CSV table of C-alpha atoms in Angstrom, one decimal:
chain,number,residue,atom,x,y,z
R,1,MET,CA,-0.3,0.1,0.2
R,2,ASP,CA,1.6,3.4,-0.8
R,3,THR,CA,0.9,5.6,2.0
R,4,TYR,CA,2.9,8.8,1.0
R,5,THR,CA,5.6,9.9,-1.9
R,6,LEU,CA,9.2,11.0,-1.4
R,7,HIS,CA,11.6,13.1,-3.9
R,8,GLN,CA,14.7,12.9,-3.1
R,9,GLY,CA,16.7,16.1,-4.0
R,10,THR,CA,20.2,17.4,-4.0
R,11,ALA,CA,20.2,20.0,-1.5
R,12,PRO,CA,20.8,19.8,2.4
R,13,LEU,CA,17.2,20.5,2.7
R,14,PHE,CA,14.1,18.2,3.3
R,15,ILE,CA,10.4,19.7,3.3
R,16,SER,CA,8.0,17.3,4.9
R,17,LEU,CA,3.9,18.3,4.5
R,18,PRO,CA,2.3,15.9,6.7
R,19,HIS,CA,-0.7,17.1,6.6
R,20,ASN,CA,-1.5,17.7,3.6
R,21,GLY,CA,-3.2,14.1,2.6
R,22,THR,CA,-6.7,13.9,1.7
R,23,GLN,CA,-7.9,10.2,0.8
R,24,VAL,CA,-9.8,7.9,4.0
R,25,PRO,CA,-9.9,4.1,3.3
R,26,ASP,CA,-13.5,3.6,2.7
R,27,ASP,CA,-14.5,1.7,5.2
R,28,ILE,CA,-12.9,4.4,7.9
R,29,ALA,CA,-15.1,7.4,5.9
R,30,ALA,CA,-18.2,5.6,6.1
R,31,ARG,CA,-17.8,5.5,9.8
R,32,LEU,CA,-17.4,9.7,9.3
R,33,THR,CA,-19.8,12.4,10.1
R,34,PRO,CA,-20.7,14.0,6.2
R,35,GLU,CA,-19.1,17.4,7.6
R,36,ALA,CA,-15.7,15.0,8.0
R,37,ARG,CA,-16.0,13.2,4.9
R,38,ARG,CA,-15.1,16.7,3.3
R,39,VAL,CA,-11.5,16.4,5.7
R,40,PRO,CA,-11.9,20.2,6.1
R,41,ASP,CA,-8.8,20.0,8.5
R,42,THR,CA,-5.8,19.1,5.6
R,43,ASP,CA,-3.7,21.3,4.9
R,44,TRP,CA,-4.9,21.7,1.6
R,45,HIS,CA,-2.5,22.7,-1.4
R,46,VAL,CA,0.7,22.6,0.5
R,47,ALA,CA,2.6,20.4,-1.7
R,48,GLU,CA,1.2,22.5,-5.2
R,49,LEU,CA,2.8,25.4,-2.9
R,50,TYR,CA,6.2,23.7,-2.1
R,51,ASP,CA,6.5,22.9,-5.5
R,52,PHE,CA,9.3,25.3,-6.5
R,53,ALA,CA,10.9,23.5,-3.8
R,54,ARG,CA,12.3,20.6,-6.4
R,55,ALA,CA,14.2,23.2,-8.3
R,56,LEU,CA,16.1,24.4,-5.1
R,57,GLY,CA,17.0,20.6,-4.3
R,58,ALA,CA,15.0,20.2,-2.0
R,59,SER,CA,13.4,16.3,-1.1
R,60,ILE,CA,10.0,16.8,-0.7
R,61,ILE,CA,7.6,14.1,1.2
R,62,VAL,CA,3.7,14.0,1.1
R,63,PRO,CA,1.4,11.4,2.9
R,64,VAL,CA,-1.6,10.2,0.9
R,65,TYR,CA,-4.0,9.8,3.4
R,66,SER,CA,-5.3,12.1,5.5
R,67,ARG,CA,-4.6,13.0,9.3
R,68,TYR,CA,-8.3,11.7,10.3
R,69,VAL,CA,-7.1,8.5,9.6
R,70,VAL,CA,-3.5,9.3,11.9
R,71,ASP,CA,-1.9,12.3,12.5
R,72,LEU,CA,1.9,12.0,11.4
R,73,ASN,CA,2.7,15.0,13.2
R,74,ARG,CA,1.6,13.3,16.5
R,75,PRO,CA,4.0,10.9,18.6
R,76,GLU,CA,2.6,7.3,18.6
R,77,ASP,CA,1.8,7.7,22.4
R,78,ASP,CA,-0.6,10.9,22.2
R,79,VAL,CA,1.4,12.7,24.7
R,80,SER,CA,-0.6,16.3,23.9
R,81,LEU,CA,2.1,18.9,22.5
R,82,TYR,CA,0.3,21.4,23.5
R,83,PRO,CA,-1.0,20.4,27.2
R,84,GLY,CA,-3.7,22.6,29.2
R,85,GLN,CA,-4.9,23.7,25.4
R,86,ASN,CA,-7.2,22.0,22.8
R,87,THR,CA,-6.2,20.3,20.3
R,88,THR,CA,-6.6,16.9,18.8
R,89,GLY,CA,-5.1,13.6,19.2
R,90,LEU,CA,-3.1,10.9,16.8
R,91,CYS,CA,-6.5,9.4,15.0
R,92,PRO,CA,-8.5,12.4,15.9
R,93,ILE,CA,-12.0,12.3,17.2
R,94,VAL,CA,-13.0,16.4,17.2
R,95,ARG,CA,-12.6,19.0,14.2
R,96,PHE,CA,-10.6,21.9,14.3
R,97,SER,CA,-14.5,23.1,15.3
R,98,GLY,CA,-14.7,21.0,18.1
R,99,ASP,CA,-17.6,18.9,16.4
R,100,PRO,CA,-17.0,15.3,16.2
R,101,VAL,CA,-15.3,13.3,13.3
R,102,TYR,CA,-17.1,10.2,14.2
R,103,LEU,CA,-20.8,9.2,13.7
R,104,PRO,CA,-22.1,7.9,17.5
R,105,GLY,CA,-20.6,5.0,18.7
R,106,GLN,CA,-18.2,4.8,15.8
R,107,ASP,CA,-14.9,6.2,17.0
R,108,PRO,CA,-11.7,4.0,16.4
R,109,ALA,CA,-11.0,1.4,19.4
R,110,PRO,CA,-6.9,1.2,20.8
R,111,ASP,CA,-7.0,-1.6,18.5
R,112,GLU,CA,-7.3,0.1,15.4
R,113,ILE,CA,-5.3,2.8,16.2
R,114,ALA,CA,-2.6,0.7,16.9
R,115,ALA,CA,-3.5,-0.6,13.8
R,116,ARG,CA,-3.3,2.4,11.7
R,117,VAL,CA,0.0,3.0,13.7
R,118,ASP,CA,1.6,0.3,11.7
R,119,ALA,CA,0.1,1.2,8.3
R,120,TYR,CA,-0.1,4.5,7.6
R,121,TRP,CA,2.4,6.6,10.4
R,122,ARG,CA,5.2,4.3,10.7
R,123,PRO,CA,5.8,3.8,6.8
R,124,TYR,CA,6.0,7.9,6.2
R,125,HIS,CA,8.2,7.8,9.7
R,126,GLN,CA,10.8,5.3,8.9
R,127,ALA,CA,11.2,7.1,5.3
R,128,LEU,CA,11.1,10.6,7.2
R,129,GLN,CA,14.2,9.3,9.3
R,130,GLN,CA,16.2,7.2,6.3
R,131,GLU,CA,15.8,10.3,4.1
R,132,LEU,CA,17.5,12.7,6.7
R,133,VAL,CA,20.2,9.9,7.4
R,134,ARG,CA,20.7,9.9,3.6
R,135,ILE,CA,21.3,14.0,3.8
R,136,ARG,CA,23.4,14.4,6.2
R,137,GLU,CA,25.8,11.3,4.9
R,138,ILE,CA,26.2,13.4,1.7
R,139,HIS,CA,26.0,16.9,2.9
R,140,GLY,CA,27.2,16.7,6.8
R,141,ARG,CA,24.0,18.4,7.7
R,142,ALA,CA,20.6,18.7,6.8
R,143,VAL,CA,17.4,20.8,7.2
R,144,LEU,CA,14.3,19.8,7.6
R,145,TRP,CA,11.4,22.2,6.8
R,146,GLU,CA,7.7,21.0,8.4
R,147,GLY,CA,4.7,22.9,6.2
R,148,HIS,CA,1.5,23.5,7.4
R,149,SER,CA,-1.4,25.4,6.9
R,150,ILE,CA,-4.6,26.0,9.0
R,151,ARG,CA,-7.9,28.4,8.6
R,152,SER,CA,-6.7,32.0,10.1
R,153,GLU,CA,-9.4,31.6,12.7
R,154,VAL,CA,-9.8,28.7,14.6
R,155,PRO,CA,-11.7,29.9,17.9
R,156,PHE,CA,-11.7,25.7,19.5
R,157,LEU,CA,-7.4,26.1,18.9
R,158,PHE,CA,-6.6,29.6,19.6
R,159,GLU,CA,-7.9,33.3,20.1
R,160,GLY,CA,-8.4,35.7,17.9
R,161,ARG,CA,-6.9,35.6,13.8
R,162,LEU,CA,-3.0,33.5,13.3
R,163,PRO,CA,-0.9,35.7,11.9
R,164,ASP,CA,0.2,34.6,8.6
R,165,PHE,CA,3.1,33.3,8.8
R,166,ASN,CA,4.1,31.5,11.9
R,167,LEU,CA,7.4,30.1,12.3
R,168,GLY,CA,8.7,27.4,15.2
R,169,THR,CA,11.1,26.0,15.9
R,170,ALA,CA,10.5,24.1,19.2
R,171,ALA,CA,11.5,27.4,21.6
R,172,SER,CA,14.4,27.9,20.2
R,173,ALA,CA,15.7,24.0,20.9
R,174,SER,CA,15.5,22.5,17.2
R,175,CYS,CA,17.9,24.7,15.3
R,176,SER,CA,20.5,27.5,15.7
R,177,PRO,CA,19.8,30.4,16.7
R,178,ALA,CA,21.9,31.8,13.6
R,179,LEU,CA,19.3,30.0,11.4
R,180,GLN,CA,16.4,31.2,13.4
R,181,GLN,CA,18.0,35.3,13.7
R,182,ALA,CA,18.3,34.6,9.8
R,183,LEU,CA,14.3,33.6,8.5
R,184,GLU,CA,13.1,36.0,11.4
R,185,ALA,CA,15.5,38.8,9.1
R,186,VAL,CA,13.8,37.8,6.3
R,187,LEU,CA,9.8,37.5,7.7
R,188,ALA,CA,10.9,41.1,9.0
R,189,SER,CA,12.2,42.2,6.3
R,190,GLN,CA,8.9,43.0,4.2
R,191,SER,CA,5.8,44.5,5.2
R,192,ASP,CA,3.1,42.5,3.5
R,193,TYR,CA,2.1,39.6,6.2
R,194,SER,CA,1.6,39.6,9.6
R,195,PHE,CA,4.8,36.9,11.5
R,196,VAL,CA,5.1,35.3,14.5
R,197,VAL,CA,7.7,33.1,15.8
R,198,ASN,CA,7.2,30.6,18.3
R,199,GLY,CA,3.7,31.2,19.4
R,200,ARG,CA,0.9,29.1,19.2
R,201,PHE,CA,2.4,26.7,16.7
R,202,ARG,CA,6.1,26.0,18.3
R,203,GLY,CA,6.7,22.8,16.5
R,204,GLY,CA,5.0,19.8,16.4
R,205,TYR,CA,6.3,16.2,16.7
R,206,ILE,CA,8.3,16.3,13.9
R,207,THR,CA,9.9,19.3,14.5
R,208,ARG,CA,10.6,18.4,18.1
R,209,HIS,CA,11.3,14.7,17.5
R,210,TYR,CA,13.7,14.7,14.7
R,211,ALA,CA,16.1,18.0,15.4
R,212,ASP,CA,19.6,17.3,16.7
R,213,PRO,CA,21.1,20.4,16.5
R,214,ALA,CA,24.3,19.8,18.0
R,215,ARG,CA,25.1,17.0,14.8
R,216,GLN,CA,23.5,19.4,12.2
R,217,VAL,CA,19.9,18.1,11.7
R,218,GLN,CA,18.4,21.1,12.3
R,219,ALA,CA,14.4,21.7,12.4
R,220,VAL,CA,12.0,24.4,11.6
R,221,GLN,CA,8.5,24.6,11.1
R,222,LEU,CA,6.0,27.0,9.3
R,223,GLU,CA,2.5,27.1,10.2
R,224,LEU,CA,0.9,29.2,6.9
R,225,ALA,CA,-2.7,30.6,7.3
R,226,GLN,CA,-4.7,29.5,4.8
R,227,HIS,CA,-6.0,32.9,3.8
R,228,THR,CA,-2.9,34.2,2.2
R,229,TYR,CA,-3.5,31.5,-0.7
R,230,MET,CA,-6.6,29.9,-0.8
R,231,ASP,CA,-10.4,30.3,-0.2
R,232,GLU,CA,-10.8,29.0,3.5
R,233,ASP,CA,-14.4,27.6,2.5
R,234,SER,CA,-14.6,26.2,-0.7
R,235,PHE,CA,-10.8,25.2,-0.2
R,236,ASP,CA,-10.4,26.3,-3.6
R,237,TYR,CA,-6.7,27.1,-4.2
R,238,LEU,CA,-5.8,30.6,-6.0
R,239,PRO,CA,-2.5,31.0,-7.7
R,240,GLY,CA,-2.6,34.7,-8.1
R,241,ARG,CA,-3.0,35.2,-4.1
R,242,ALA,CA,-0.1,32.1,-4.0
R,243,ALA,CA,2.2,33.2,-5.7
R,244,PRO,CA,4.0,36.1,-3.6
R,245,THR,CA,3.5,34.0,-0.5
R,246,GLN,CA,5.4,31.2,-2.2
R,247,ALA,CA,7.6,33.9,-3.2
R,248,LEU,CA,8.5,34.5,0.4
R,249,ILE,CA,8.5,30.5,1.0
R,250,ARG,CA,10.9,30.9,-1.8
R,251,ARG,CA,13.1,33.5,0.0
R,252,LEU,CA,12.7,31.5,3.9
R,253,LEU,CA,14.2,27.9,2.0
R,254,GLU,CA,16.4,29.9,0.1
R,255,CYS,CA,18.2,31.5,3.6
R,256,THR,CA,17.9,27.8,5.1
R,257,LEU,CA,20.2,26.7,2.4
R,258,ALA,CA,22.9,29.6,2.7
């Protein structure tokens, strides 16, 4: 079963897009609410948004299946990444709206969750780990870039309106001070988009788990407000709106390579 696609590049940059998947197996989809079958909490179109990075030599890994099947950016023991705050779990049973994912009585049992981890979560993480090793062996270093997006307003998860660009470095633990400062400088040099560093989204499991700056493996998460490149209600990709957003992402990625 193909659960992800992996493009191997030539640069010390690896882009992971763990919430871009939209497919749901039929047996699971039949148990979802009508609203959840639209997989509204997808990081819509981020693979398209980051497709230009192939020309920079980046490796890119993209899942096939929705986060409603299993959330690839959560630890397999499902420990909360943001204790004390609303969040969703390894196999989410609530949407970002707070509404249920499953029809009554259809939530996955522990044995089913374990089976999904084996079938979907583990292959992605094995591929991610192996590609990081390959990149580091070739270049002596690697930067893991986590590409995410979310609606600009999600009251269940955070108050108010999210900044356009949300950079997370696990409270400065997942990358060097020099890299974080350089990325902040890129964001501060423009006035078209609002931004924050280590705000509500400080980096998920992948950023925190795989970062090892002492061994030249750095990790950065970018959470985009979706209105910067798409229509948040219809989920339509808007190329004209996306173009300047892509240009700024490109500057950030070029900064990491430099």
